[in-house]
PDB file of C-alpha atoms in Angstrom:
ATOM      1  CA  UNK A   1      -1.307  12.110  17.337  1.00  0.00           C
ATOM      2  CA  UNK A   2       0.372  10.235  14.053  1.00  0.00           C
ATOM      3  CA  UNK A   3      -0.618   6.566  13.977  1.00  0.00           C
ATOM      4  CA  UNK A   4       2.410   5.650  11.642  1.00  0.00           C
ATOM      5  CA  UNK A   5       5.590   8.140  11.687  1.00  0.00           C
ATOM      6  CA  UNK A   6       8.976   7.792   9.841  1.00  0.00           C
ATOM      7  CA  UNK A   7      12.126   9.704   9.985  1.00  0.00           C
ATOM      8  CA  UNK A   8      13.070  11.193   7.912  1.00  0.00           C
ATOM      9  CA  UNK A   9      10.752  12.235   5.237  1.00  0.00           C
ATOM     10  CA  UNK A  10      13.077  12.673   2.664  1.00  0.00           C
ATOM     11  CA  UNK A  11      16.703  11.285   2.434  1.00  0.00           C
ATOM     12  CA  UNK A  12      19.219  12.103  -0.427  1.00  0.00           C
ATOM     13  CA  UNK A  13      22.599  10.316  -0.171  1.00  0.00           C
ATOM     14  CA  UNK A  14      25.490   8.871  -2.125  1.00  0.00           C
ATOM     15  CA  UNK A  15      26.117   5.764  -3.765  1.00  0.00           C
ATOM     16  CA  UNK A  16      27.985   3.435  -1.362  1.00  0.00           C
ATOM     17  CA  UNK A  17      26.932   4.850   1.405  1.00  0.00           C
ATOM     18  CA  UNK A  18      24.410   3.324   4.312  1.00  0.00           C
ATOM     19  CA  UNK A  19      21.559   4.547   6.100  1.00  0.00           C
ATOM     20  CA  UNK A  20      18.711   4.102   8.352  1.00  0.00           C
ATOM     21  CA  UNK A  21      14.840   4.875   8.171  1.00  0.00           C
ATOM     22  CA  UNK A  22      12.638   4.738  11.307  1.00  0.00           C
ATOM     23  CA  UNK A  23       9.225   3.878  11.794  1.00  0.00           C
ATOM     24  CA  UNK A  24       7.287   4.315  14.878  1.00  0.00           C
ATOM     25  CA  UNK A  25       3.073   3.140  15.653  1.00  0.00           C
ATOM     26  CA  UNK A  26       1.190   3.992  18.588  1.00  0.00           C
ATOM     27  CA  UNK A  27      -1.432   2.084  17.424  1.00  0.00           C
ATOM     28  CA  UNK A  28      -0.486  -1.045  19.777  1.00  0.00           C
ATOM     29  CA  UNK A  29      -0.519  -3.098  16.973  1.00  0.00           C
ATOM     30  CA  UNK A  30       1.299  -5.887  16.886  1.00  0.00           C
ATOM     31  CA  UNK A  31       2.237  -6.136  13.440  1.00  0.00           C
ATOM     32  CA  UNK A  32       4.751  -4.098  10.980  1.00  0.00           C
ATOM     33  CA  UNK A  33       5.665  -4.142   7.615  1.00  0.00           C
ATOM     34  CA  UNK A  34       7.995  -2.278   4.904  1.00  0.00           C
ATOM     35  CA  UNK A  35       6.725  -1.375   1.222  1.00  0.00           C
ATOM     36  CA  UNK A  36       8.831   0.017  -1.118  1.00  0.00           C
ATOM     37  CA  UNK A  37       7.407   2.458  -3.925  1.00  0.00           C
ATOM     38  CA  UNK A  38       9.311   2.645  -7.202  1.00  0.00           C
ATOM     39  CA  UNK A  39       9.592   5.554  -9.835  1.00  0.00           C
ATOM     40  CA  UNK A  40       6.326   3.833 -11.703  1.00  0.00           C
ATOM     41  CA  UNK A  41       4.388   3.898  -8.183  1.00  0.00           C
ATOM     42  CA  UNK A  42       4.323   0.082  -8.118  1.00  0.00           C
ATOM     43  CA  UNK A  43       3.975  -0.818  -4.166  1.00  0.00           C
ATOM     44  CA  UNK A  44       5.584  -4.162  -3.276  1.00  0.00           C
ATOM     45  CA  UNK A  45       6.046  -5.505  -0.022  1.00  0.00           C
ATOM     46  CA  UNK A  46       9.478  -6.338   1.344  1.00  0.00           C
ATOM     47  CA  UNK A  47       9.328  -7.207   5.277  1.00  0.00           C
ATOM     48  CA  UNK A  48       6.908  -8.134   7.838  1.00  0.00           C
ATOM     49  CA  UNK A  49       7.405  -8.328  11.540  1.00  0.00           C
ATOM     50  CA  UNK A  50       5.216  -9.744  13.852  1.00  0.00           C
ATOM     51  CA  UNK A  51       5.958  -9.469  18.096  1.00  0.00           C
ATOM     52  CA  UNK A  52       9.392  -8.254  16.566  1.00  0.00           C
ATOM     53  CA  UNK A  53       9.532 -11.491  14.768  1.00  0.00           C
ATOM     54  CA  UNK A  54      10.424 -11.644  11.128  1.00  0.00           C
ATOM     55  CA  UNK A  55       7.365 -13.072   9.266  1.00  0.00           C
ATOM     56  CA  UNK A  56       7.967 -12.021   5.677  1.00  0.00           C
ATOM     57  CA  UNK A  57      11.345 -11.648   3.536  1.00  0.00           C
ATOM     58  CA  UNK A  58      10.147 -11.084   0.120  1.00  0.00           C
ATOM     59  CA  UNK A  59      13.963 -11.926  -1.901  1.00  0.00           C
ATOM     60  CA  UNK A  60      14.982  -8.411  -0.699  1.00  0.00           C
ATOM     61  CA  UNK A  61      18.948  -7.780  -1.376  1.00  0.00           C
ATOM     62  CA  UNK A  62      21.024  -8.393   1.643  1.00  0.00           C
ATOM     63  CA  UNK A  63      21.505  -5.023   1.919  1.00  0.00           C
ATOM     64  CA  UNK A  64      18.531  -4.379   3.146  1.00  0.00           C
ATOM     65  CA  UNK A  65      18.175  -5.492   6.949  1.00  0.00           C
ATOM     66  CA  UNK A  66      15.004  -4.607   9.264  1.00  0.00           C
ATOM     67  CA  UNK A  67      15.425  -4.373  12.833  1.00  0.00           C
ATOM     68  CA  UNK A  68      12.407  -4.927  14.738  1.00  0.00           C
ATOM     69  CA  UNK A  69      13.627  -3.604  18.776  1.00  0.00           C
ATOM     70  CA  UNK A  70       9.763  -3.530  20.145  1.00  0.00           C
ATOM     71  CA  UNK A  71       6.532  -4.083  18.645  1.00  0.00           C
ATOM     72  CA  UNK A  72       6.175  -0.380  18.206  1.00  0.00           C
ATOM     73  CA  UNK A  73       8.886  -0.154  15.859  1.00  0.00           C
ATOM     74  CA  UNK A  74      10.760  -1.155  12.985  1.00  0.00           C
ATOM     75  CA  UNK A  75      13.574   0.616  11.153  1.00  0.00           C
ATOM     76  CA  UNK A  76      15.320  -0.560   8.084  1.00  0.00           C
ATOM     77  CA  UNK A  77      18.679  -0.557   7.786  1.00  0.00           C
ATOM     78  CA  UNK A  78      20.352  -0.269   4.422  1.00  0.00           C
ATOM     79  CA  UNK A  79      24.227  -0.689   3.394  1.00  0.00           C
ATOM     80  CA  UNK A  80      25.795  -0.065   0.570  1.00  0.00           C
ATOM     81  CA  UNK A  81      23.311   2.032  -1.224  1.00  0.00           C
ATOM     82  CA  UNK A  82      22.556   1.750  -5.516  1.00  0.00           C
ATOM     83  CA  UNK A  83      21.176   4.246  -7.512  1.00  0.00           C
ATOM     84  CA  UNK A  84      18.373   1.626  -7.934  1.00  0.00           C
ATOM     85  CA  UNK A  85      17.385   1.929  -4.060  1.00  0.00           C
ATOM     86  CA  UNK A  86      15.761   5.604  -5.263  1.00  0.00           C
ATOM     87  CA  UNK A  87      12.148   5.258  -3.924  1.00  0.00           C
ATOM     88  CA  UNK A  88       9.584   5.977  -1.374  1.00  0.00           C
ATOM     89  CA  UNK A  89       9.750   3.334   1.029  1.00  0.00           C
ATOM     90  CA  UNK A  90       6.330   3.052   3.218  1.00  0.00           C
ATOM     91  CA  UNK A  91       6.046   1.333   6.909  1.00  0.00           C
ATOM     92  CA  UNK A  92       2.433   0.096   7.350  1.00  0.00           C
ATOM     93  CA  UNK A  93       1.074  -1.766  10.632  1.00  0.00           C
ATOM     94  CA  UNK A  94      -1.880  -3.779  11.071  1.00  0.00           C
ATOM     95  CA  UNK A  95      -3.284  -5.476  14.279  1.00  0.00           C
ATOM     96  CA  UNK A  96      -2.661  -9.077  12.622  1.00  0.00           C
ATOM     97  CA  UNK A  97      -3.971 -11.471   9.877  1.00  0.00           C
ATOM     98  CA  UNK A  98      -5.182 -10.640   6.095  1.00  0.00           C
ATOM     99  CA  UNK A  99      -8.352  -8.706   7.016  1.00  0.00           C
ATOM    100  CA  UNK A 100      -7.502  -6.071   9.112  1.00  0.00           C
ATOM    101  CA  UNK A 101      -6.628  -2.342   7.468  1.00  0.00           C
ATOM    102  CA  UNK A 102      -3.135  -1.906   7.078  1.00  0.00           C
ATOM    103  CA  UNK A 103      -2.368   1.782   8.550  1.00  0.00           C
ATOM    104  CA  UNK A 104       0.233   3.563   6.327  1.00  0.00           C
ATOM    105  CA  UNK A 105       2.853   6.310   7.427  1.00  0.00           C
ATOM    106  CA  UNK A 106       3.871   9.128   5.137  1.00  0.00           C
ATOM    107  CA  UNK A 107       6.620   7.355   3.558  1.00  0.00           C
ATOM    108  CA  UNK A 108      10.338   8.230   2.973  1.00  0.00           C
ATOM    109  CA  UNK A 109      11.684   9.841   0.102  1.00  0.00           C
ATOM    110  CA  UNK A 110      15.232   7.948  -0.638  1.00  0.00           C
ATOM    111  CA  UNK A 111      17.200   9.569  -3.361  1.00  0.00           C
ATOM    112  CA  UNK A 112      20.820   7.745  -4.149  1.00  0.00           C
ATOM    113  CA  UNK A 113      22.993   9.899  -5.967  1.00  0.00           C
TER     114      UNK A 113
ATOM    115  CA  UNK B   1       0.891 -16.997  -7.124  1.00  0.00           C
ATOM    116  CA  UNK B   2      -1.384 -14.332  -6.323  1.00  0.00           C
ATOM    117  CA  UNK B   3      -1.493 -11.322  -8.877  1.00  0.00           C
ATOM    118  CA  UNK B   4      -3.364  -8.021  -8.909  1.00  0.00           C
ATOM    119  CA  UNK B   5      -4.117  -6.115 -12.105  1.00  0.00           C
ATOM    120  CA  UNK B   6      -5.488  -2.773 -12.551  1.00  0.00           C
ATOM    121  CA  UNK B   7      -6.437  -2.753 -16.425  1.00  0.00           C
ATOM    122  CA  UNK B   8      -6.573   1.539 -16.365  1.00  0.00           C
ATOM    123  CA  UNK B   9      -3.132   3.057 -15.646  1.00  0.00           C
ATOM    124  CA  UNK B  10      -4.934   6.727 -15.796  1.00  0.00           C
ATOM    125  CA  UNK B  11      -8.753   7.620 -16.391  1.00  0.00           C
ATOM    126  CA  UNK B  12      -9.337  11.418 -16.451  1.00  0.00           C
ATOM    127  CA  UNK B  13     -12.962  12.039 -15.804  1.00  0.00           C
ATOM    128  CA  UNK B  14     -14.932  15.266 -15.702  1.00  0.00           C
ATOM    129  CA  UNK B  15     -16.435  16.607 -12.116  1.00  0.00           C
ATOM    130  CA  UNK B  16     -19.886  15.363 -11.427  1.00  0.00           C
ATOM    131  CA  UNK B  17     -19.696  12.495 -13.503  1.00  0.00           C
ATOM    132  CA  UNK B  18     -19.565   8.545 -12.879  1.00  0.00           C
ATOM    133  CA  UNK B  19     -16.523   6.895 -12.862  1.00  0.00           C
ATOM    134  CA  UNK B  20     -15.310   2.740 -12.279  1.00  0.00           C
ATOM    135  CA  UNK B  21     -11.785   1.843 -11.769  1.00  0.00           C
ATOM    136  CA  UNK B  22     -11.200  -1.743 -12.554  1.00  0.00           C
ATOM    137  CA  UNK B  23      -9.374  -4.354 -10.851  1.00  0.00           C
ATOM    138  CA  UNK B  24      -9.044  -8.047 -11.488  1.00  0.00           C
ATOM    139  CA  UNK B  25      -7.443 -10.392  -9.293  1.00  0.00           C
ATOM    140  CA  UNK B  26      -5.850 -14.192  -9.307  1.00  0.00           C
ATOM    141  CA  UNK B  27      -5.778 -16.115  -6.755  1.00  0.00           C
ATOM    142  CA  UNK B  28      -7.273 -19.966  -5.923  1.00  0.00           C
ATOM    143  CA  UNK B  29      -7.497 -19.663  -2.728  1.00  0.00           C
ATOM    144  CA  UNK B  30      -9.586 -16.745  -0.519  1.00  0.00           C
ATOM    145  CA  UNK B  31      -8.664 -13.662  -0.211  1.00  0.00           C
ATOM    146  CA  UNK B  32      -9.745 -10.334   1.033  1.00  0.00           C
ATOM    147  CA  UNK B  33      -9.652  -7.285  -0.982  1.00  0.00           C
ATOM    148  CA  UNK B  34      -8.818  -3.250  -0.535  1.00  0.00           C
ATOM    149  CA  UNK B  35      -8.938  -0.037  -2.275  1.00  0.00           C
ATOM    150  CA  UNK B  36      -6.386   2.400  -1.013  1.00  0.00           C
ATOM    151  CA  UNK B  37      -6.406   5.621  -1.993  1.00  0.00           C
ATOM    152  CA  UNK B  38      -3.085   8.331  -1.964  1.00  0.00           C
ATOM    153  CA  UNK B  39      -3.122  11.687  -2.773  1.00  0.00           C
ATOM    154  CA  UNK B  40       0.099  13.587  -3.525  1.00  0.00           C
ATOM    155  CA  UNK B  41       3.311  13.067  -1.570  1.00  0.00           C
ATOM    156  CA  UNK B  42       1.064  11.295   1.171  1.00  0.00           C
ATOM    157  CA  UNK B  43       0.788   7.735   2.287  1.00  0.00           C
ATOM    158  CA  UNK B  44      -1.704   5.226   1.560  1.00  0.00           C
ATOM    159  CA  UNK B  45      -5.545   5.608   2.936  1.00  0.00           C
ATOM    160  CA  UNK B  46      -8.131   2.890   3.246  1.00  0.00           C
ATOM    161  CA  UNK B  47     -11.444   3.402   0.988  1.00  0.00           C
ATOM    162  CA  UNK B  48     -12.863   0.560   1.439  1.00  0.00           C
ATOM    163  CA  UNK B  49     -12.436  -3.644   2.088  1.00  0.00           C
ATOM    164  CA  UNK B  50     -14.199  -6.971   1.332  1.00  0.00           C
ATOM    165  CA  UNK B  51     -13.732  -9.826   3.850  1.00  0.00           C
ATOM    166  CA  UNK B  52     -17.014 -11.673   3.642  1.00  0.00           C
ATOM    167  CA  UNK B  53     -20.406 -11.133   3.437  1.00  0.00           C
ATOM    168  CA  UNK B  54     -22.037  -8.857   1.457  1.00  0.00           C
ATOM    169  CA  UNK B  55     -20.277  -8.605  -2.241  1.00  0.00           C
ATOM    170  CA  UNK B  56     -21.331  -4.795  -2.067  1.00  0.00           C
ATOM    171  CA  UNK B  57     -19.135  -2.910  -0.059  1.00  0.00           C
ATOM    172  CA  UNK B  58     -19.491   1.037   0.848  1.00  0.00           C
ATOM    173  CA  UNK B  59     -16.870   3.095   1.828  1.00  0.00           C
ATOM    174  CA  UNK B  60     -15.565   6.443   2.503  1.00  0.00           C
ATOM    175  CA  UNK B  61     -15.826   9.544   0.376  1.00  0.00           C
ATOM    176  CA  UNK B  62     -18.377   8.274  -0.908  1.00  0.00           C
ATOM    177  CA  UNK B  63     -17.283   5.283  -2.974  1.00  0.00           C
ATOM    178  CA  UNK B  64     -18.495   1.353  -3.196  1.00  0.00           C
ATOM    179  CA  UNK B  65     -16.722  -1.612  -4.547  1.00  0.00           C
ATOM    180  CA  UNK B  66     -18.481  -5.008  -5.964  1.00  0.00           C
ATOM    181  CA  UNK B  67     -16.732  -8.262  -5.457  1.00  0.00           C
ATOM    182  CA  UNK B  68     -17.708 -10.651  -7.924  1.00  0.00           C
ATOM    183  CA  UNK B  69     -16.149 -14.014  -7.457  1.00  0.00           C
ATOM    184  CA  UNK B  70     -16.942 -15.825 -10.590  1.00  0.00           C
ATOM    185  CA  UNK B  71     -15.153 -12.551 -12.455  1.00  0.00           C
ATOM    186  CA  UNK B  72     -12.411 -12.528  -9.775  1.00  0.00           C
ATOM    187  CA  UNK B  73     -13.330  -8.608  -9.834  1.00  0.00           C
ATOM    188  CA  UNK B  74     -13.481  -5.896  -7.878  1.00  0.00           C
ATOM    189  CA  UNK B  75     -14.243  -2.855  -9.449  1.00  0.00           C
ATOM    190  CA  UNK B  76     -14.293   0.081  -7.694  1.00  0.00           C
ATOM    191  CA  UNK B  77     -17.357   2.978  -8.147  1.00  0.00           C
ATOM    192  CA  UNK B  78     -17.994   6.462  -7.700  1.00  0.00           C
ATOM    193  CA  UNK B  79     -21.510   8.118  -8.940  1.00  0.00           C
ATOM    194  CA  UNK B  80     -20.481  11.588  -8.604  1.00  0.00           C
ATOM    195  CA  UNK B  81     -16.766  12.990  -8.120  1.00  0.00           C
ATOM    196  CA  UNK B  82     -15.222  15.821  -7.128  1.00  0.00           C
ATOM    197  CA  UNK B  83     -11.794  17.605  -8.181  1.00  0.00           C
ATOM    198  CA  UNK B  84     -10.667  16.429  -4.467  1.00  0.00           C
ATOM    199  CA  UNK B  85     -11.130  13.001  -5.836  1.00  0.00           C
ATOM    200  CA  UNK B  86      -7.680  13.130  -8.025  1.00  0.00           C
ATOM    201  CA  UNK B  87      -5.092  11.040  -6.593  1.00  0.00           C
ATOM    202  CA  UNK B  88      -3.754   7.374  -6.988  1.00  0.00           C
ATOM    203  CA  UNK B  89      -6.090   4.381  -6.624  1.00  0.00           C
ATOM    204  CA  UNK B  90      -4.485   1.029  -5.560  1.00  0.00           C
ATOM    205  CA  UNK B  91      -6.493  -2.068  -5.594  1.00  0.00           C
ATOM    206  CA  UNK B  92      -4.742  -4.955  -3.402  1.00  0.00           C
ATOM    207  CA  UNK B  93      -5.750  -8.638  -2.003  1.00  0.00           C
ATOM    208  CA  UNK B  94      -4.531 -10.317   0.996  1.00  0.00           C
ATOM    209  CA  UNK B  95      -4.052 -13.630   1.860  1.00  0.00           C
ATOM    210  CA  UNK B  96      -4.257 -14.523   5.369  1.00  0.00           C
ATOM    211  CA  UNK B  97      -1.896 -17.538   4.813  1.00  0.00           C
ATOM    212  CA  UNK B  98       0.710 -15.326   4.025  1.00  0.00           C
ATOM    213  CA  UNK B  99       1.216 -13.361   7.245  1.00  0.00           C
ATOM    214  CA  UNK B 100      -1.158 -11.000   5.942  1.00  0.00           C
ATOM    215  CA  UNK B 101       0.884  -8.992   3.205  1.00  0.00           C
ATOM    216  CA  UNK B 102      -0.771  -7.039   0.695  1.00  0.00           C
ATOM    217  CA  UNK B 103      -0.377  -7.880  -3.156  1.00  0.00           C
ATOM    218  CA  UNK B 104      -1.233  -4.119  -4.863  1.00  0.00           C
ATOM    219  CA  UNK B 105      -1.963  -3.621  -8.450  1.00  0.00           C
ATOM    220  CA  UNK B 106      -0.281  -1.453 -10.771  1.00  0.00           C
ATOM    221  CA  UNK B 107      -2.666   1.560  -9.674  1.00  0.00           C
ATOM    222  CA  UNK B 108      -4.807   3.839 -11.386  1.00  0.00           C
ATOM    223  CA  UNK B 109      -4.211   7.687 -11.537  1.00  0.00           C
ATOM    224  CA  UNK B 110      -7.918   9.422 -11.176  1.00  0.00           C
ATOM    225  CA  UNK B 111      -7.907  12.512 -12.640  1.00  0.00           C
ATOM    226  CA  UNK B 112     -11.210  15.013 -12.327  1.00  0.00           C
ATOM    227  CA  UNK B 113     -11.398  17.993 -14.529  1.00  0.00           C
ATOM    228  CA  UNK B 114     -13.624  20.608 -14.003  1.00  0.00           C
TER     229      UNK B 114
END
C-alpha cells in the first residue's frame, strides 16, 4: 500500500485557469504538509496542517489555498494559475514535531501554459 | 533565520570510490538534521537523521553522516558507491519550534560513473 499518494501525477493547464491536487496518507499520522519544487530543484515548504489545523503559511500567494477535510488528507487548491506556478509540488506527512521522518509522496508535475 | 547550504551543486564520482557531500547549516537554536535522497521523477526518501546522541549517524544504503556542532556541519559519507547511487541529495534541519517544517539546502546532484 502507498504511504503518501497524490492525484494527479502530472497536470498541464492554462494560464488563468484553477485547479486542485490531492494528497492522501494512511499512515495515521497526524500531520501534513505541502513543498513546492522549482525548475532549479530548490524544495521549500509552503503549508502545514496539523489535526486539520493550519500550522504553517510560509507568505504563499493567496492563490494558493489548502484544505485540510480529515487528518488523512490535504489537497491544495489553486486559482488563477501563472506560468510561475510550473513545478513539482510534494505532500509530505509526519507523526508530529521536528524529529520525526517526514514521509514524501511522488509529487505532482504542474505545468502552466 | 535558519538557513541550509549545500556548498556542491553536482559532484560526479567514479563507482567504487569515496565520496562526501557537504552541508553546513545556521541556526542558534537546536535543531535536528536529515539527508533525503530522490532519484529521478520520484519523491523524497530518508537516508539518514540526527536528533541527539551520538554525532555519528548510520543510515541506509549504506551511508553515515557526522554532526559536528562547533562546524554547524553535517556532511554526509559514502566509502564505496554504486551507479544506483546517482540521484539528488538534500540536506535539511528542523526546528521543532516551528511546527516541525523542514529547511532543505540547495541539493547536490551525485553522479557515479563507471
Amino acid at each position: 500500500d502507498t504511504a503518501v499518494s497524490q492525484t494527479p501525477k502530472y497536470l498541464v493547464t492554462q494560464m488563468g485557469n484553477d485547479k486542485s491536487i490531492k494528497c492522501e496518507q494512511n499512515l495515521g499520522h497526524d500531520t501534513m504538509y505541502w513543498y513546492k519544487q522549482d525548475s532549479k530543484k530548490f524544495l521549500k515548504i509552503m503549508f502545514s496542517y496539523n489535526n486539520k489545523e493550519l500550522i504553517i503559511n510560509e507568505t504563499v500567494p493567496n492563490r494558493f489555498s489548502p484544505k485540510s477535510p480529515d487528518k488523512a488528507h490535504l489537497n491544495l487548491h489553486i486559482n488563477s494559475l501563472e506560468l510561475g506556478d510550473s513545478a513539482v509540488y510534494f505532500c509530505a506527512s509526519t507523526m508530529g514535531g521536528g524529529n520525526h521522518e517526514q514521509f514524501f509522496g511522488p509529487g505532482t508535475r504542474l505545468t502552466v501554459l | 533565520a535558519q538557513s541550509v547550504t549545500q556548498l556542491d551543486s553536482q559532484v560526479p564520482v567514479f563507482e567504487e570510490a569515496p565520496v562526501e557531500l557537504r552541508c553546513n547549516y545556521s541556526s542558534s537554536v537546536s535543531v535536528y538534521l536529515f539527508w533525503y535522497v530522490q532519484y529521478p521523477n520520484q519523491g523524497l526518501q530518508l537516508l539518514l537523521k540526527y536528533l541527539s546522541g551520538s554525532t555519528l549517524v548510520k543510515g541506509i544504503n549504506g551511508f553515515e553522516a557526522e554532526f559536528n556542532k562547533s562546524q554547524t556541519s553535517f556532511h554526509l559519507r559514502k566509502p564505496s558507491v554504486h551507479i544506483s547511487d546517482t540521484a539528488e541529495y538534500f540536506c535539511a534541519v528542523s526546528d521543532f519550534n516551528q511546527g516541525g517544517k523542514l529547511i532543505f539546502g540547495q541539493g547536490t546532484e551525485l553522479s557515479v560513473k563507471p
